[in-house]
XYZ file of C-alpha atoms in Angstrom:
461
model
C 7.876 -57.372 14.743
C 7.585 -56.042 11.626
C 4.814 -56.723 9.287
C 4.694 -57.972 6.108
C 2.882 -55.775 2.961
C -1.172 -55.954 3.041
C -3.583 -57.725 1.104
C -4.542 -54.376 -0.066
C -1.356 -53.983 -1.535
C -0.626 -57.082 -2.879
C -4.548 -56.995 -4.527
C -3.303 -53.481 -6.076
C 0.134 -55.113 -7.347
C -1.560 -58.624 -8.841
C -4.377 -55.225 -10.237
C -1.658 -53.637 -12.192
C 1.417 -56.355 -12.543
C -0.568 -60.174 -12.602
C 2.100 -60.689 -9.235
C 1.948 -59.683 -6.131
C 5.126 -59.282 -5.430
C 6.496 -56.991 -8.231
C 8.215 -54.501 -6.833
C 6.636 -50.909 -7.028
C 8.674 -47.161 -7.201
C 5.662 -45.188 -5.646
C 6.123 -41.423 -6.897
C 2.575 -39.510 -4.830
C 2.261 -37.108 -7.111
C -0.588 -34.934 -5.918
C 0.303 -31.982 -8.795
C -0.406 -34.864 -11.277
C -3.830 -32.435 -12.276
C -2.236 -28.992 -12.504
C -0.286 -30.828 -15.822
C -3.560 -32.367 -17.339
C -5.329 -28.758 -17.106
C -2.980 -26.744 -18.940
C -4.455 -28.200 -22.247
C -7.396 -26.972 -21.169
C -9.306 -24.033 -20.891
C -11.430 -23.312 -17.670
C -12.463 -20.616 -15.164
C -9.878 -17.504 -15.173
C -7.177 -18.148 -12.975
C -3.193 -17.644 -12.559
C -0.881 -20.076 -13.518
C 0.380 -21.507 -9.733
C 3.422 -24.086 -8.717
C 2.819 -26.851 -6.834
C 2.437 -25.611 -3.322
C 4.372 -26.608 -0.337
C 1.290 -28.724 1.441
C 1.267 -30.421 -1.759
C 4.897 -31.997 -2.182
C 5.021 -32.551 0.948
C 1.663 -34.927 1.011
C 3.969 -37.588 -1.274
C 5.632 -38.851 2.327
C 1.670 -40.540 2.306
C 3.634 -43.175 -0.082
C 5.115 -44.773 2.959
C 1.427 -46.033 4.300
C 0.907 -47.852 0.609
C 4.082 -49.435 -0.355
C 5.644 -52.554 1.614
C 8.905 -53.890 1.675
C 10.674 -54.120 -1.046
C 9.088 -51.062 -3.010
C 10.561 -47.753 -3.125
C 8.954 -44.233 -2.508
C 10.177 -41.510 -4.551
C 10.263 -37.875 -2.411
C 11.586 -34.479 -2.857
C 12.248 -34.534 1.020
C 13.203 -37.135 3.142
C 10.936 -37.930 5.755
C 11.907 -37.298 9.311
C 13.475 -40.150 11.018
C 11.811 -40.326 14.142
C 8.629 -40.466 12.134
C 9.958 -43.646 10.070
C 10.676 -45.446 13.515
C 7.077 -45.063 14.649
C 6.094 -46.040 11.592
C 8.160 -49.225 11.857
C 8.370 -49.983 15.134
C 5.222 -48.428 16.816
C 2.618 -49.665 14.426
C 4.681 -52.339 12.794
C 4.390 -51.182 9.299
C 7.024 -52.545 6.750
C 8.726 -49.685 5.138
C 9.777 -49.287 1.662
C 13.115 -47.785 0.859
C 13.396 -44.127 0.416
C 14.853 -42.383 -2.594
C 15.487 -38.551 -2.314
C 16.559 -36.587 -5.888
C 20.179 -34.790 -4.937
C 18.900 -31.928 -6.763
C 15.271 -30.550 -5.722
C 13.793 -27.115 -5.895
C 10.208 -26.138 -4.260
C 8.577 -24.804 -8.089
C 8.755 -27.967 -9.613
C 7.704 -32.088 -8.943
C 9.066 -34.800 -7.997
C 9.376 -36.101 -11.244
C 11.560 -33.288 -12.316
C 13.398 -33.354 -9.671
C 14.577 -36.821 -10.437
C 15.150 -36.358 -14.329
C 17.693 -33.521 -12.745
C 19.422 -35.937 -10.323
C 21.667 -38.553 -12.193
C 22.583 -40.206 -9.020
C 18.720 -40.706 -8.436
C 17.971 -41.727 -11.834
C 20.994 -44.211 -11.540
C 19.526 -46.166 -8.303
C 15.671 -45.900 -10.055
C 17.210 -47.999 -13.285
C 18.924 -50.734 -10.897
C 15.569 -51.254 -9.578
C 13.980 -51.559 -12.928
C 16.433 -53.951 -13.645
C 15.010 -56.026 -10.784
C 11.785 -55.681 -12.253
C 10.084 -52.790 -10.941
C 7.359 -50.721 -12.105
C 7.154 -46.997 -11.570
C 3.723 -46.251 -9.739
C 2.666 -42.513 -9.861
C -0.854 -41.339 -8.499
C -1.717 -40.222 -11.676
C 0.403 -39.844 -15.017
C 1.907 -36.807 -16.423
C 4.577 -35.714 -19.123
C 6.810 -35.751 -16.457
C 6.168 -39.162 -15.455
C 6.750 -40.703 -18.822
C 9.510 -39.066 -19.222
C 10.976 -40.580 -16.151
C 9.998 -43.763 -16.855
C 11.886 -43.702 -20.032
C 15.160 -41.998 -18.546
C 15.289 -44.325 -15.844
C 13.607 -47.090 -18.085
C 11.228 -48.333 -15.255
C 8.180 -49.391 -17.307
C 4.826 -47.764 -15.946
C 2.444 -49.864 -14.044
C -0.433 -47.881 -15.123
C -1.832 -46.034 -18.234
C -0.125 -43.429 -19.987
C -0.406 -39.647 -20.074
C -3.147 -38.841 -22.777
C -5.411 -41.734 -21.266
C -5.280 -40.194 -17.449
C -6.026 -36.629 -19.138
C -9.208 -38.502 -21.166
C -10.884 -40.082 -18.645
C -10.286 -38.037 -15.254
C -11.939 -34.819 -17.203
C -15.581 -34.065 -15.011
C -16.665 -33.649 -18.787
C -15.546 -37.389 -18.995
C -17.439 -38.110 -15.715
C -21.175 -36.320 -16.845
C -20.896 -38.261 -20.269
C -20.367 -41.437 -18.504
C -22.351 -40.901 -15.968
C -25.801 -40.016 -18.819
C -24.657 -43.165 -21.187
C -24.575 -45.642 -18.848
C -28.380 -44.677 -17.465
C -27.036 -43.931 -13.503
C -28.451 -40.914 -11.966
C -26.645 -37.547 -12.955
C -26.864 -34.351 -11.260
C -29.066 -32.266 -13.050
C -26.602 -30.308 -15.652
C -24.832 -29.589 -18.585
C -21.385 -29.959 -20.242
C -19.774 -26.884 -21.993
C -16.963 -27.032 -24.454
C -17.723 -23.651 -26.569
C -18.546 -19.937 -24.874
C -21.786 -20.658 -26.552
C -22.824 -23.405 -24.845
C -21.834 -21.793 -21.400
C -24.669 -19.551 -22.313
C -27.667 -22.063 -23.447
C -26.623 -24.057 -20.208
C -26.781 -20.787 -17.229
C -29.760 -20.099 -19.997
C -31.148 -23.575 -18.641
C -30.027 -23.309 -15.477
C -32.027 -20.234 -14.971
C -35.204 -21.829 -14.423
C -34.166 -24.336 -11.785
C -34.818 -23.342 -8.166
C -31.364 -22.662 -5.791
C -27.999 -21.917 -7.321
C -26.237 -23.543 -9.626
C -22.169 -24.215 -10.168
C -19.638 -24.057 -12.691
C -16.349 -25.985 -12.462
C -13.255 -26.431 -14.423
C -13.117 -29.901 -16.637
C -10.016 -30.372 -14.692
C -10.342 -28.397 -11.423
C -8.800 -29.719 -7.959
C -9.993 -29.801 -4.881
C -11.709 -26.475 -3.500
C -10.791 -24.461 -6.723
C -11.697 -24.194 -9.913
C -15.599 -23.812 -9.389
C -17.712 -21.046 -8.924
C -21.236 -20.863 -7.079
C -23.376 -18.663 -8.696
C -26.569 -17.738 -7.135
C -27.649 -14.537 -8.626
C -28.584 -14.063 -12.367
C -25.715 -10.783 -11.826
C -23.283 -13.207 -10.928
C -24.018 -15.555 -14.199
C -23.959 -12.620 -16.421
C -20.453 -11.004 -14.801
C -18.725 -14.669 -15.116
C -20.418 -14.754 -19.026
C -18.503 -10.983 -19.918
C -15.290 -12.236 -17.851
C -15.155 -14.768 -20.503
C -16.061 -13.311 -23.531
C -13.037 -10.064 -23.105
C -10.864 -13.649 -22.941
C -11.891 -15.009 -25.974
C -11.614 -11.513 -27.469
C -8.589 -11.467 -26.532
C -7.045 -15.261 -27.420
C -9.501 -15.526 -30.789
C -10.989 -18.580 -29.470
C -14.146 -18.969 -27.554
C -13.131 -22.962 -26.562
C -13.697 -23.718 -22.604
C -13.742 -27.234 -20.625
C -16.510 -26.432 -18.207
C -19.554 -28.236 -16.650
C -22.410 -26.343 -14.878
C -24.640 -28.468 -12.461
C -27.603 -27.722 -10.211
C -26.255 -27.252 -6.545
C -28.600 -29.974 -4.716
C -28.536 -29.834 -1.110
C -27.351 -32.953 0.751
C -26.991 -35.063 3.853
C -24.094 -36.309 2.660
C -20.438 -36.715 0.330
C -19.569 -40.060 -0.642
C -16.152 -41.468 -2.251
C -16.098 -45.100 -3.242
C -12.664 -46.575 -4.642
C -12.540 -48.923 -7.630
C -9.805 -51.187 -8.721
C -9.580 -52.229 -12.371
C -7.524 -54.939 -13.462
C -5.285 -54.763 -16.715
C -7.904 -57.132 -18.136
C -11.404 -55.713 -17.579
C -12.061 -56.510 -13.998
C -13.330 -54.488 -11.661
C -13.244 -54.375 -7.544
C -15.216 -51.996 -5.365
C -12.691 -51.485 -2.696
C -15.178 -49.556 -0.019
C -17.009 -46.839 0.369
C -17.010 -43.524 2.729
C -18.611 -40.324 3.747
C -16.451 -37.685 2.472
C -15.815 -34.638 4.851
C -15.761 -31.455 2.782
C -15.956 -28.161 3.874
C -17.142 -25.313 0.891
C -15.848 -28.108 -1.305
C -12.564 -28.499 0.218
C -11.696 -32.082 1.012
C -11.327 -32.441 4.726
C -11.262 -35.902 5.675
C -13.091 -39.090 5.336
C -15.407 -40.955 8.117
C -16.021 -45.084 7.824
C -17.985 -46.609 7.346
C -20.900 -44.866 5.322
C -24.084 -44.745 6.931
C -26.296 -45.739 3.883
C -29.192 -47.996 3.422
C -28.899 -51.308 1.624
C -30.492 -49.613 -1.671
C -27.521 -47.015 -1.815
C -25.295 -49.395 -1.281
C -26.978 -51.620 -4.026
C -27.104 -48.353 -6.350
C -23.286 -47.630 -5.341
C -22.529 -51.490 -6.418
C -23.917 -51.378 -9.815
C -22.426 -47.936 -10.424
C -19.094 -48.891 -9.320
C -19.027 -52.109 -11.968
C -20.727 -50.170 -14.849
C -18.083 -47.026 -14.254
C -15.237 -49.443 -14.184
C -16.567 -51.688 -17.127
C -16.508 -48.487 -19.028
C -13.258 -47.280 -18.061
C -11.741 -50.338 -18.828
C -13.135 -50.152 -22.285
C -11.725 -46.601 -22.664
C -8.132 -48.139 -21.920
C -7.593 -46.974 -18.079
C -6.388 -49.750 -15.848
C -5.787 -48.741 -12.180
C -7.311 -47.093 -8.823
C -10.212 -44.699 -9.993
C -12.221 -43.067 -6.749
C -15.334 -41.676 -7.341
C -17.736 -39.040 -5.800
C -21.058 -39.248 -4.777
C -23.639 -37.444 -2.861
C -27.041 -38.537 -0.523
C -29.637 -35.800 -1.322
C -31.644 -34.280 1.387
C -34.337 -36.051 0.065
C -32.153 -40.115 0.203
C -31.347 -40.102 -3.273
C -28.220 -41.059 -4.151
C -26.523 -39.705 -7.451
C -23.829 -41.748 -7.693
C -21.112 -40.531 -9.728
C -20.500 -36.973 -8.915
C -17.151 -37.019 -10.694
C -14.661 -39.834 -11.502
C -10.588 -39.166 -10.192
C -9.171 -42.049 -12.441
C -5.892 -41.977 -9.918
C -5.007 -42.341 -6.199
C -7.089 -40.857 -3.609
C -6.202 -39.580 -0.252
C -8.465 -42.554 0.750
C -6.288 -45.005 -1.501
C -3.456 -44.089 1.351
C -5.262 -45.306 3.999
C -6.201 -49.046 2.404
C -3.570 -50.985 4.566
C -3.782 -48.906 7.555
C -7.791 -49.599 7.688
C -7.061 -53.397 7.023
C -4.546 -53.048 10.157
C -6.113 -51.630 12.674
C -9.562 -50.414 11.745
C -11.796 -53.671 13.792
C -14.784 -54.987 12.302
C -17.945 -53.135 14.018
C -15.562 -50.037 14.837
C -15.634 -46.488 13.629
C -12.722 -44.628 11.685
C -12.138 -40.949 11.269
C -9.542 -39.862 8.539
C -8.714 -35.877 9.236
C -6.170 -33.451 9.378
C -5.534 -30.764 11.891
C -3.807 -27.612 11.712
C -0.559 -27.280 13.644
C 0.905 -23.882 14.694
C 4.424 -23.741 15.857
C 7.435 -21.028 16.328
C 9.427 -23.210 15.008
C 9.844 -26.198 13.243
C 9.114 -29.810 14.897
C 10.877 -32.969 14.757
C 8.031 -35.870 15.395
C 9.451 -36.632 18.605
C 8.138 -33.596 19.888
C 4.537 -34.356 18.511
C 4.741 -37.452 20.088
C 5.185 -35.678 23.768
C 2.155 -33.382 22.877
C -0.371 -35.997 21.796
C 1.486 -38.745 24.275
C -1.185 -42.175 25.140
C -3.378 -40.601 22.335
C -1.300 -42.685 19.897
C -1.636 -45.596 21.788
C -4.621 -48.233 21.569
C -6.947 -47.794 24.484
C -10.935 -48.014 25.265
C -11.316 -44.958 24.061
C -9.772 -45.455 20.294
C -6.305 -44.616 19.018
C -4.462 -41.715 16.995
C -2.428 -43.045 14.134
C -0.370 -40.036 12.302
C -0.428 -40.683 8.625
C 1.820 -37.802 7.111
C 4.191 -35.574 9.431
C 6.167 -34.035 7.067
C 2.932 -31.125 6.522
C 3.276 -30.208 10.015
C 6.326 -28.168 9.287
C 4.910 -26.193 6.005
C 5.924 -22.641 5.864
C 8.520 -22.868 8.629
C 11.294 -22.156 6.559
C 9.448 -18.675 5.847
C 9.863 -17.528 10.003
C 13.277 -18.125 10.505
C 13.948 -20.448 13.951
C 12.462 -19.875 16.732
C 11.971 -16.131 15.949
C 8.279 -16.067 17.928
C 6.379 -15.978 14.683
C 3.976 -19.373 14.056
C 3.466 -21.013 11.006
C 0.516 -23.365 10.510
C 1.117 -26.725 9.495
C -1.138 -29.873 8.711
C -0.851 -32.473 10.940
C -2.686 -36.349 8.609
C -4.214 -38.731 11.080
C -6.499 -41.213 10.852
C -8.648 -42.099 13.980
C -10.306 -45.506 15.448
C -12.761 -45.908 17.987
C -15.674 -48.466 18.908
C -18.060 -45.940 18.543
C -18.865 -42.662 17.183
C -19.377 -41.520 20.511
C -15.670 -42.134 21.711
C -14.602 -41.070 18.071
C -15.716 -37.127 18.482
C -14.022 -37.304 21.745
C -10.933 -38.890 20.934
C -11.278 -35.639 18.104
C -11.696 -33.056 20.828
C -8.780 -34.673 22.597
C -6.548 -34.188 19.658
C -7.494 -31.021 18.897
C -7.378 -29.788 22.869
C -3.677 -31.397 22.277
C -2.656 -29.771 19.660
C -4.521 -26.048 20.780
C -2.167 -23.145 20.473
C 1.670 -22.885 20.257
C 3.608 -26.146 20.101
C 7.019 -25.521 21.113
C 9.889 -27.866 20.395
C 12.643 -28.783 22.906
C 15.323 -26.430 22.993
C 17.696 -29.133 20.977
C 15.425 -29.730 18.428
């Protein structure tokens, strides 16, 4: 039978609404921090779209929202995907609203303000009361919220741009007393130079990231006083070249860990503030990969994460943000825990997985949240994953697989024809639970052993 929405949820609508049972238009949009950065100057780079793995991460809405909510996606997600959803797990689904006109260089959000049919359906449901939801909020998003007139459930534009800045997060971070990472922030070429200056004469290398940099990119490691000086010249010919020397830049000491942490904070419209849990972050040369729960930390860190996660939020609150705010942390080699690393005032991959953890993740047990590449000839229909991973997605001793976005598994398929011999590689989400960490890396080598090579589809699909 299908289940009703979470306590998560409803703690996240009662957050943001004051009742649980507004109804939410969920818009996931992961480009949110392309839009904040382009009033910003960082590390060279080209201008890029949002890319394919990217738009196609929004289907992650359907984990978060319940019944009665809407998720709002440039591409409908695939139907036997929505049944295991449903029926399978017993998740209740939202409704689904697709924009009629979509192309693959722009959001969501712009797809909708393009799509009167869309925008017609979005203001009958903001007649009913509901709020539009985005991960994060743009331009874009405020302009949709006034074309379809769907108030916002969370902060405007300008305040997700102020406080989700790592500038933002070191300021914060020093103010408040809590441990920073030993570094400097840089708004003028000039201070880019006192601060490598400084960072000279600390042991190891040190790294310099974009104010508003994403996952992966935007940061460069520089280990060599050649390197320093070649990124310093890149930068001056552009500020020869613009008239301005302005950047949005932090450089930090590179300390070497045991481990990446990402704690989620909820804070209510009027001051309040909820640690929702903590996890070891999987990264991999800074690329997020996945998250493992629970956190192996001592009761200290967890004290230390606590009082971090209620000062952060206080302060937050006080800046005019309201909402889901994840934050990064790291465990030194040495056990110390600095405990904000940055702040991503928005949703997290890890605010996805709230109601499927409250589900099915059992008290004592272990959790893995991963993806895993997928290559393929041709594109798949999730009834044809389901064959290959088979009584993996079923509970057993051994842990279960649960798949928490399909529609990545067919990116770049539409770039090899159909069937023409030539594989793409796709990203499969999944989030796996086991009583153990023992069972957990095997139940991992059994999905990856699964999904090894080639997939072909049936010769219908």
């Amino acid at each position: 039978m299908t289940r009703e929405s979470t306590d998560y949820l409803r703690r996240l609508k009662t957050a943001l609404t004051g009742d649980p049972a507004t109804p939410l238009a969920f818009l996931c949009n992961f480009e949110v921090e392309t839009q904040w950065a382009r009033h910003h100057v960082g590390l060279p780079a080209p201008a890029a779209a949002p890319t394919e793995v990217v738009l196609r991460m929004e289907e992650l809405g359907l984990l978060l929202a319940g019944p009665g909510d809407v998720i709002l996606v440039k591409n409908a997600p695939d139907q036997g995907y929505l049944r295991y959803l449903g029926e399978d797990l017993g998740i209740g689904l939202p409704a689904v609203l697709v924009p009629e006109t979509t192309t693959g260089d722009r959001s969501t959000a712009e797809d909708l303000l393009s799509s009167p049919q869309a925008l017609d359906r979005l203001s009958a449901l903001g007649r009913r009361g509901a709020r539009l939801i985005p991960m994060g909020t743009s331009e874009f998003e405020e302009k949709l919220a006034v074309s379809a007139q769907v108030p916002l459930a969370v902060p405007d534009a300008a305040t997700f741009e102020r406080v989700n800045s790592k500038i933002y997060s070191r300021r914060v971070t020093e103010e408040l007393g809590l441990p920073p990472v030993p570094g400097w922030c840089c708004e003028t070429l000039g201070e880019l130079r006192h601060a490598l200056a400084q960072a000279a004469g600390l042991p190891g290398p040190v790294v310099v990231k974009d104010a508003y940099g994403v996952s992966g990119k935007g940061l460069v490691v520089l280990d060599t006083a050649a390197k320093a000086d070649r990124l310093v010249r890149l930068l001056e010919r552009r500020a020869a070249r613009t008239g301005h020397d302005r950047v949005a830049l932090v450089v930090e000491h590179w300390i070497p860990k045991r481990a990446d942490l990402n704690y989620q904070i909820t804070i209510d419209r009027r001051g309040g503030v909820r640690l929702d849990f903590v996890k070891q972050a999987l990264t991999e040369r800074g690329v997020h990969q996945g998250h493992l729960m629970p956190a192996e930390l001592s009761d200290d860190q967890h004290a230390l994460l606590r009082r971090a996660a209620e000062e952060v939020g206080g302060r937050l609150a006080a800046d005019g943000f309201f909402g889901v705010a994840g934050i990064d942390a790291i465990v030194a080699d040495d056990e110390r825990v600095y405990p904000v690393l940055e702040i991503n005032a928005r949703f997290n991959m890890s605010t996805y997985q709230g109601g499927l953890t409250e589900r099915f993740l059992t008290p004592g047990h272990v959790a893995l949240a991963r993806h895993y590449p997928v290559r393929s000839a041709a594109p798949l229909v999730f009834d044809d994953l389901r064959r290959v991973l088979g009584p993996l997605l079923f509970p057993a001793s051994g842990g279960r697989v649960i798949v928490t976005c399909f529609g990545t598994v067919n990116i770049g398929a539409g770039n090899t024809g159909t069937g023409d011999g030539t594989p793409h590689q796709g990203r499969l989400y999944t989030l796996l639970t086991a009583p153990d960490h023992d069972r957990l890396t095997a139940l991992d080598g059994a999905v990856r052993a699964a999904l090894a090579g080639v997939i072909q589809p049936r010769e219908d699909s």
